[in-house]
Tab-separated table of C-alpha atoms and ligand atoms in Angstrom:
chain	number	residue	atom	x	y	z
A	111	MET	CA	22.546	-38.440	-12.121
A	112	ALA	CA	20.288	-41.358	-12.999
A	113	TYR	CA	16.551	-40.736	-13.013
A	114	LEU	CA	14.947	-43.388	-10.886
A	115	LYS	CA	11.246	-44.119	-10.980
A	116	PRO	CA	9.911	-42.712	-7.706
A	117	ASP	CA	7.410	-45.500	-7.162
A	118	GLN	CA	6.458	-48.840	-8.634
A	119	PRO	CA	5.755	-48.933	-12.377
A	120	GLU	CA	1.972	-49.209	-12.212
A	121	LYS	CA	1.681	-46.252	-9.835
A	122	VAL	CA	-1.086	-43.851	-10.920
A	123	TYR	CA	0.078	-40.337	-11.740
A	124	VAL	CA	-1.926	-37.344	-12.957
A	125	PRO	CA	-1.229	-37.943	-16.697
A	126	ALA	CA	-2.859	-41.407	-16.420
A	127	LEU	CA	-6.176	-39.695	-15.735
A	128	GLN	CA	-5.972	-37.624	-18.900
A	129	LYS	CA	-5.009	-40.727	-20.863
A	130	ALA	CA	-8.012	-42.632	-19.477
A	131	LYS	CA	-10.316	-39.774	-20.438
A	132	ARG	CA	-9.021	-39.833	-24.003
A	133	SER	CA	-9.506	-43.594	-24.271
A	134	GLY	CA	-12.918	-43.546	-22.582
A	135	GLU	CA	-11.785	-45.725	-19.667
A	136	LYS	CA	-13.838	-45.148	-16.498
A	137	LEU	CA	-11.826	-44.642	-13.322
A	138	VAL	CA	-12.808	-44.667	-9.660
A	139	CYS	CA	-11.944	-42.632	-6.610
A	140	LEU	CA	-12.762	-43.372	-2.966
A	141	THR	CA	-12.034	-41.567	0.235
A	142	ALA	CA	-9.748	-43.009	2.905
A	143	TYR	CA	-8.518	-41.430	6.099
A	144	ASN	CA	-6.235	-44.031	7.670
A	145	TYR	CA	-3.806	-46.881	7.001
A	146	PRO	CA	-6.173	-49.895	6.895
A	147	THR	CA	-8.792	-48.293	4.681
A	148	ALA	CA	-6.096	-46.933	2.357
A	149	ARG	CA	-4.619	-50.434	2.036
A	150	ILE	CA	-7.987	-52.026	1.328
A	151	VAL	CA	-8.951	-49.419	-1.266
A	152	ASP	CA	-5.504	-49.408	-2.890
A	153	GLU	CA	-5.236	-53.191	-3.047
A	154	ALA	CA	-8.722	-53.350	-4.581
A	155	GLY	CA	-7.353	-51.282	-7.465
A	156	VAL	CA	-9.050	-47.913	-6.972
A	157	GLU	CA	-7.085	-45.375	-9.014
A	158	ILE	CA	-7.483	-42.297	-6.785
A	159	ILE	CA	-7.683	-41.997	-3.012
A	160	LEU	CA	-9.111	-38.748	-1.718
A	161	VAL	CA	-8.247	-37.789	1.830
A	162	GLY	CA	-11.471	-35.834	1.924
A	163	ASP	CA	-12.603	-33.280	4.427
A	164	SER	CA	-15.606	-35.611	4.741
A	165	ILE	CA	-13.328	-36.917	7.520
A	166	GLY	CA	-15.176	-34.293	9.564
A	167	ASN	CA	-18.490	-36.074	9.038
A	168	VAL	CA	-17.603	-39.744	8.991
A	169	ILE	CA	-14.618	-39.919	11.352
A	170	HIS	CA	-14.808	-36.983	13.732
A	171	GLY	CA	-18.605	-36.625	13.924
A	172	TYR	CA	-18.520	-32.839	13.460
A	173	GLY	CA	-21.755	-32.848	11.455
A	174	ASN	CA	-20.183	-30.846	8.632
A	175	THR	CA	-16.755	-30.144	7.156
A	176	ILE	CA	-16.292	-26.623	8.514
A	177	PRO	CA	-14.287	-27.525	11.654
A	178	VAL	CA	-11.807	-29.814	9.851
A	179	THR	CA	-8.227	-28.595	10.319
A	180	LEU	CA	-5.132	-28.808	8.162
A	181	GLU	CA	-3.523	-30.910	10.909
A	182	GLU	CA	-6.343	-33.470	10.702
A	183	ILE	CA	-5.996	-33.767	6.924
A	184	LEU	CA	-2.191	-33.877	7.236
A	185	SER	CA	-2.226	-36.671	9.788
A	186	ALA	CA	-4.778	-38.668	7.755
A	187	THR	CA	-2.755	-38.151	4.561
A	188	LYS	CA	0.402	-39.493	6.201
A	189	ALA	CA	-1.446	-42.655	7.267
A	190	VAL	CA	-3.035	-43.069	3.830
A	191	LYS	CA	0.352	-42.651	2.167
A	192	ARG	CA	1.733	-45.485	4.301
A	193	GLY	CA	-1.149	-47.727	3.220
A	194	ALA	CA	-1.315	-46.967	-0.505
A	195	ASN	CA	1.289	-47.960	-3.091
A	196	ARG	CA	-0.527	-47.474	-6.347
A	197	ALA	CA	-3.385	-44.972	-6.139
A	198	LEU	CA	-2.928	-41.265	-6.742
A	199	ILE	CA	-3.295	-39.583	-3.348
A	200	VAL	CA	-5.254	-36.337	-3.315
A	201	ALA	CA	-5.507	-34.335	-0.080
A	202	ASP	CA	-8.467	-32.048	0.446
A	203	MET	CA	-7.694	-28.492	1.498
A	204	PRO	CA	-9.957	-27.897	4.502
A	205	TYR	CA	-12.050	-24.799	5.116
A	206	GLY	CA	-9.794	-21.921	6.130
A	207	SER	CA	-6.616	-23.402	4.653
A	208	PHE	CA	-6.921	-21.582	1.311
A	209	HIS	CA	-9.000	-18.537	2.235
A	210	ILE	CA	-6.492	-16.076	3.717
A	211	ASN	CA	-4.134	-15.447	0.812
A	212	ALA	CA	-2.276	-17.210	-1.978
A	213	ASP	CA	1.045	-17.505	-0.125
A	214	GLU	CA	-0.566	-19.199	2.850
A	215	THR	CA	-2.487	-21.500	0.503
A	216	VAL	CA	0.746	-22.530	-1.217
A	217	ARG	CA	2.422	-23.096	2.165
A	218	ASN	CA	-0.458	-25.318	3.319
A	219	ALA	CA	-0.595	-27.261	0.060
A	220	LEU	CA	3.172	-27.789	0.143
A	221	GLN	CA	2.907	-29.129	3.678
A	222	LEU	CA	0.299	-31.668	2.556
A	223	MET	CA	2.664	-32.769	-0.214
A	224	LYS	CA	6.043	-32.610	1.541
A	225	GLU	CA	5.038	-33.922	4.954
A	226	GLY	CA	1.825	-35.746	4.148
A	227	GLY	CA	2.876	-37.420	0.920
A	228	ALA	CA	-0.090	-36.066	-1.052
A	229	GLU	CA	0.435	-36.056	-4.801
A	230	ALA	CA	-2.237	-33.440	-5.477
A	231	VAL	CA	-4.642	-31.232	-3.560
A	232	LYS	CA	-8.338	-30.569	-3.996
A	233	LEU	CA	-10.076	-27.313	-3.257
A	234	GLU	CA	-13.669	-26.175	-3.479
A	235	GLY	CA	-14.897	-23.234	-5.520
A	236	GLY	CA	-15.546	-21.933	-9.011
A	237	ARG	CA	-14.417	-18.730	-10.711
A	238	ASN	CA	-13.473	-17.248	-7.345
A	239	ARG	CA	-10.638	-19.822	-7.104
A	240	VAL	CA	-9.219	-19.429	-10.596
A	241	ALA	CA	-6.278	-17.213	-9.556
A	242	LEU	CA	-5.482	-19.566	-6.690
A	243	VAL	CA	-5.532	-22.655	-8.909
A	244	ASN	CA	-3.253	-20.836	-11.344
A	245	ARG	CA	-0.798	-20.005	-8.591
A	246	LEU	CA	-0.765	-23.533	-7.115
A	247	VAL	CA	-0.227	-25.089	-10.533
A	248	ASP	CA	2.621	-22.590	-11.122
A	249	GLU	CA	4.233	-23.942	-7.961
A	250	GLU	CA	4.089	-27.540	-9.274
A	251	ILE	CA	1.110	-28.458	-7.120
A	252	PRO	CA	-1.470	-30.480	-9.081
A	253	VAL	CA	-4.986	-29.269	-8.321
A	254	MET	CA	-8.314	-31.071	-8.458
A	255	ALA	CA	-11.114	-28.481	-8.536
A	256	HIS	CA	-14.574	-28.993	-7.010
A	257	ILE	CA	-17.806	-27.286	-8.090
A	258	GLY	CA	-21.555	-27.851	-7.791
A	259	LEU	CA	-22.401	-28.532	-4.194
A	260	THR	CA	-19.391	-27.386	-2.217
A	261	PRO	CA	-20.016	-28.585	1.352
A	262	GLN	CA	-17.700	-25.924	2.813
A	263	SER	CA	-20.353	-23.386	1.690
A	264	VAL	CA	-23.060	-25.093	3.754
A	265	HIS	CA	-23.838	-21.966	5.761
A	266	LYS	CA	-24.090	-19.810	2.664
A	267	LEU	CA	-26.182	-22.392	0.778
A	268	GLY	CA	-28.310	-23.282	3.790
A	269	GLY	CA	-28.009	-27.022	3.256
A	270	TYR	CA	-26.972	-29.679	0.771
A	271	SER	CA	-29.064	-29.414	-2.351
A	272	VAL	CA	-28.583	-30.070	-6.059
A	273	GLN	CA	-26.824	-27.146	-7.780
A	274	GLY	CA	-27.231	-25.858	-11.340
A	275	LYS	CA	-30.955	-26.470	-11.620
A	276	THR	CA	-31.861	-23.235	-13.408
A	277	ALA	CA	-30.572	-22.379	-16.879
A	278	ASP	CA	-28.525	-19.485	-15.451
A	279	ASP	CA	-27.005	-21.588	-12.672
A	280	ALA	CA	-26.216	-24.388	-15.096
A	281	GLN	CA	-24.564	-21.925	-17.476
A	282	ARG	CA	-22.486	-20.564	-14.611
A	283	LEU	CA	-21.362	-24.061	-13.631
A	284	ILE	CA	-20.279	-24.822	-17.189
A	285	GLU	CA	-18.354	-21.531	-17.339
A	286	ASP	CA	-16.733	-22.197	-13.953
A	287	ALA	CA	-15.609	-25.642	-15.106
A	288	LYS	CA	-13.998	-24.177	-18.227
A	289	MET	CA	-12.276	-21.433	-16.253
A	290	LEU	CA	-10.848	-23.954	-13.795
A	291	GLU	CA	-9.607	-26.111	-16.651
A	292	ASP	CA	-7.949	-23.056	-18.221
A	293	ALA	CA	-6.379	-22.246	-14.846
A	294	GLY	CA	-4.638	-25.636	-14.930
A	295	ALA	CA	-6.758	-27.951	-12.774
A	296	PHE	CA	-6.065	-31.574	-13.777
A	297	ALA	CA	-9.575	-32.791	-12.870
A	298	ILE	CA	-12.791	-31.370	-11.513
A	299	VAL	CA	-15.249	-32.787	-8.997
A	300	LEU	CA	-18.903	-32.244	-9.891
A	301	GLU	CA	-20.982	-32.752	-6.769
A	302	LEU	CA	-24.801	-32.881	-6.821
A	303	VAL	CA	-25.195	-31.531	-10.333
A	304	PRO	CA	-27.996	-32.575	-12.725
A	305	ARG	CA	-26.673	-35.417	-14.890
A	306	GLU	CA	-27.418	-33.494	-18.105
A	307	ILE	CA	-25.189	-30.606	-16.985
A	308	ALA	CA	-22.467	-32.983	-15.797
A	309	ALA	CA	-22.599	-34.645	-19.229
A	310	ILE	CA	-22.157	-31.282	-21.010
A	311	ILE	CA	-19.216	-30.359	-18.786
A	312	THR	CA	-17.663	-33.805	-19.278
A	313	SER	CA	-17.896	-33.557	-23.037
A	314	GLU	CA	-16.680	-29.955	-23.263
A	315	LEU	CA	-13.656	-30.333	-20.997
A	316	SER	CA	-10.457	-32.131	-21.876
A	317	ILE	CA	-9.718	-32.793	-18.190
A	318	PRO	CA	-11.652	-35.588	-16.443
A	319	THR	CA	-14.758	-34.899	-14.395
A	320	VAL	CA	-15.111	-36.678	-11.065
A	321	GLY	CA	-18.788	-37.187	-10.346
A	322	ILE	CA	-20.590	-37.618	-7.067
A	323	GLY	CA	-24.351	-37.402	-7.416
A	324	ALA	CA	-23.750	-36.161	-10.955
A	325	GLY	CA	-24.778	-39.114	-13.131
A	326	SER	CA	-22.979	-41.753	-15.123
A	327	GLU	CA	-21.431	-39.570	-17.831
A	328	CYS	CA	-18.632	-38.316	-15.604
A	329	ASP	CA	-15.204	-39.729	-16.409
A	330	ILE	CA	-14.489	-40.774	-12.829
A	331	GLN	CA	-16.902	-41.708	-10.027
A	332	VAL	CA	-16.134	-40.831	-6.420
A	333	LEU	CA	-17.867	-41.882	-3.204
A	334	VAL	CA	-17.196	-41.564	0.485
A	335	LEU	CA	-15.934	-45.015	1.510
A	336	HIS	CA	-17.947	-45.051	4.727
A	337	ASP	CA	-21.188	-44.504	2.780
A	338	LEU	CA	-20.318	-47.333	0.380
A	339	VAL	CA	-19.648	-49.853	3.146
A	340	GLY	CA	-22.428	-48.796	5.523
A	341	LEU	CA	-20.352	-47.246	8.276
A	342	THR	CA	-22.264	-43.991	8.607
A	343	PHE	CA	-25.251	-42.877	10.649
A	344	GLY	CA	-28.392	-41.162	9.428
A	345	ARG	CA	-30.035	-40.994	6.035
A	346	LEU	CA	-27.821	-41.644	3.024
A	347	PRO	CA	-27.974	-39.297	0.038
A	348	ARG	CA	-29.924	-40.709	-2.926
A	349	PHE	CA	-26.809	-41.132	-5.056
A	350	VAL	CA	-25.141	-43.565	-2.626
A	351	ARG	CA	-25.390	-47.268	-3.326
A	352	GLN	CA	-24.481	-49.115	-0.137
A	353	TYR	CA	-22.556	-52.320	-0.905
A	354	ALA	CA	-22.097	-53.584	2.658
A	355	ASP	CA	-23.469	-53.026	6.135
A	356	LEU	CA	-20.330	-52.787	8.242
A	357	ARG	CA	-22.191	-51.078	11.044
A	358	GLN	CA	-24.321	-54.165	11.447
A	359	VAL	CA	-21.312	-56.483	11.112
A	360	MET	CA	-19.352	-54.527	13.727
A	361	SER	CA	-22.271	-54.242	16.091
A	362	GLU	CA	-22.878	-58.010	15.937
A	363	ALA	CA	-19.185	-58.731	16.556
A	364	VAL	CA	-19.077	-56.402	19.583
A	365	THR	CA	-22.273	-57.913	21.015
A	366	ALA	CA	-21.049	-61.491	20.524
A	367	TRP	CA	-17.698	-60.735	22.203
A	368	MET	CA	-19.402	-58.952	25.082
A	369	GLU	CA	-21.706	-61.923	25.677
A	370	ASP	CA	-18.801	-64.380	25.533
A	371	VAL	CA	-16.886	-62.370	28.157
A	372	LYS	CA	-19.890	-62.072	30.446
A	373	GLU	CA	-20.694	-65.797	30.136
A	374	GLY	CA	-17.059	-66.840	30.713
A	375	ARG	CA	-16.562	-68.171	27.168
A	376	TYR	CA	-13.814	-65.675	26.338
A	377	PRO	CA	-10.883	-65.938	26.601
A	378	SER	CA	-10.455	-69.706	26.294
A	379	ASP	CA	-7.187	-71.462	27.129
A	380	GLN	CA	-6.286	-71.255	23.442
A	381	GLU	CA	-6.635	-67.506	23.645
A	382	SER	CA	-4.359	-67.098	26.657
A	383	TYR	CA	-0.908	-68.294	27.737
A	384	GLY	CA	-0.037	-71.039	30.220
A	385	LEU	CA	3.164	-71.512	32.155
A	386	PRO	CA	5.824	-73.654	30.409
A	387	ALA	CA	5.667	-77.321	31.548
A	388	SER	CA	9.118	-76.888	33.102
A	389	VAL	CA	7.755	-74.419	35.677
A	390	LYS	CA	5.713	-75.827	38.541
A	391	LEU	CA	3.117	-73.569	40.065
A	392	GLU	CA	4.164	-74.722	43.559
A	393	GLU	CA	7.670	-73.343	42.920
A	394	ILE	CA	6.331	-69.813	42.615
A	395	PRO	CA	6.355	-68.049	45.941
A	396	ASP	CA	3.118	-66.236	46.909
B	182	LIG	O1	-14.485	-34.662	1.205
B	182	LIG	C1	-14.900	-35.460	0.369
B	182	LIG	O2	-15.037	-36.659	0.627
B	182	LIG	C2	-15.247	-34.941	-0.947
B	182	LIG	C3	-15.891	-35.875	-1.900
B	182	LIG	C4	-17.310	-36.054	-1.527
B	182	LIG	C5	-15.737	-35.436	-3.307
B	182	LIG	O3	-15.026	-33.811	-1.211
């Protein structure tokens, strides 16, 4: 049997992230939830696409990530896979998909990989997820861990605030990160963590840290695409830098089209189809 390369040569695989960490190269990760955004992000050269459970906020309008289902992540992952050739595709495990027991977690993660085309999964939690991460990694499922603010704990935390602000909490975060690395996670998201603590974790771990609201020392930066391009509603978190205002662009396009229709300017003859010259209108019976 010949071993064929499963994808094109420049495809990003998990080991490339470790290599980049060792060489000090900064990488980037963005969310995508469908074919066009996956294509845009992939063609721009982003190394990791996260099919995040932020889909609940920015696509489905749930207000938080709690209601997101495995089916929603699966369907989004399939579309992203069709749109992305190069980036590593990481599927988020939604709330409830890894909480019952380890066997069910493995089954759900395998579904995201086998059916969805995910190349890794992400799950939220610290020391309480160590056994689970171990088990998933044992089953050849690459795991990205996620500590600091874990939005699936919103009801327990009572909101979205910076984590690790006391010496004890910071110590706990550092310990959690080390335990998750030892359990076999290939990378770890640090969300809303003081930059000094993120820097300590980044320097003490040999796996890359993926920062969001965690300062510039993290090995990889991640953002929610819709925040970056201005396609969200409400106040943006302080760590988001908005690079475009797609909401404004889309709203202006919709308004302009609406006005053209109402004023009879759309569609023009160029935007519709006439009969071929060979057919005379009079020949068509009423
Ligand atoms: O769901 C998501 O988009 C995330 C990122 C914010 C890391 O978990």
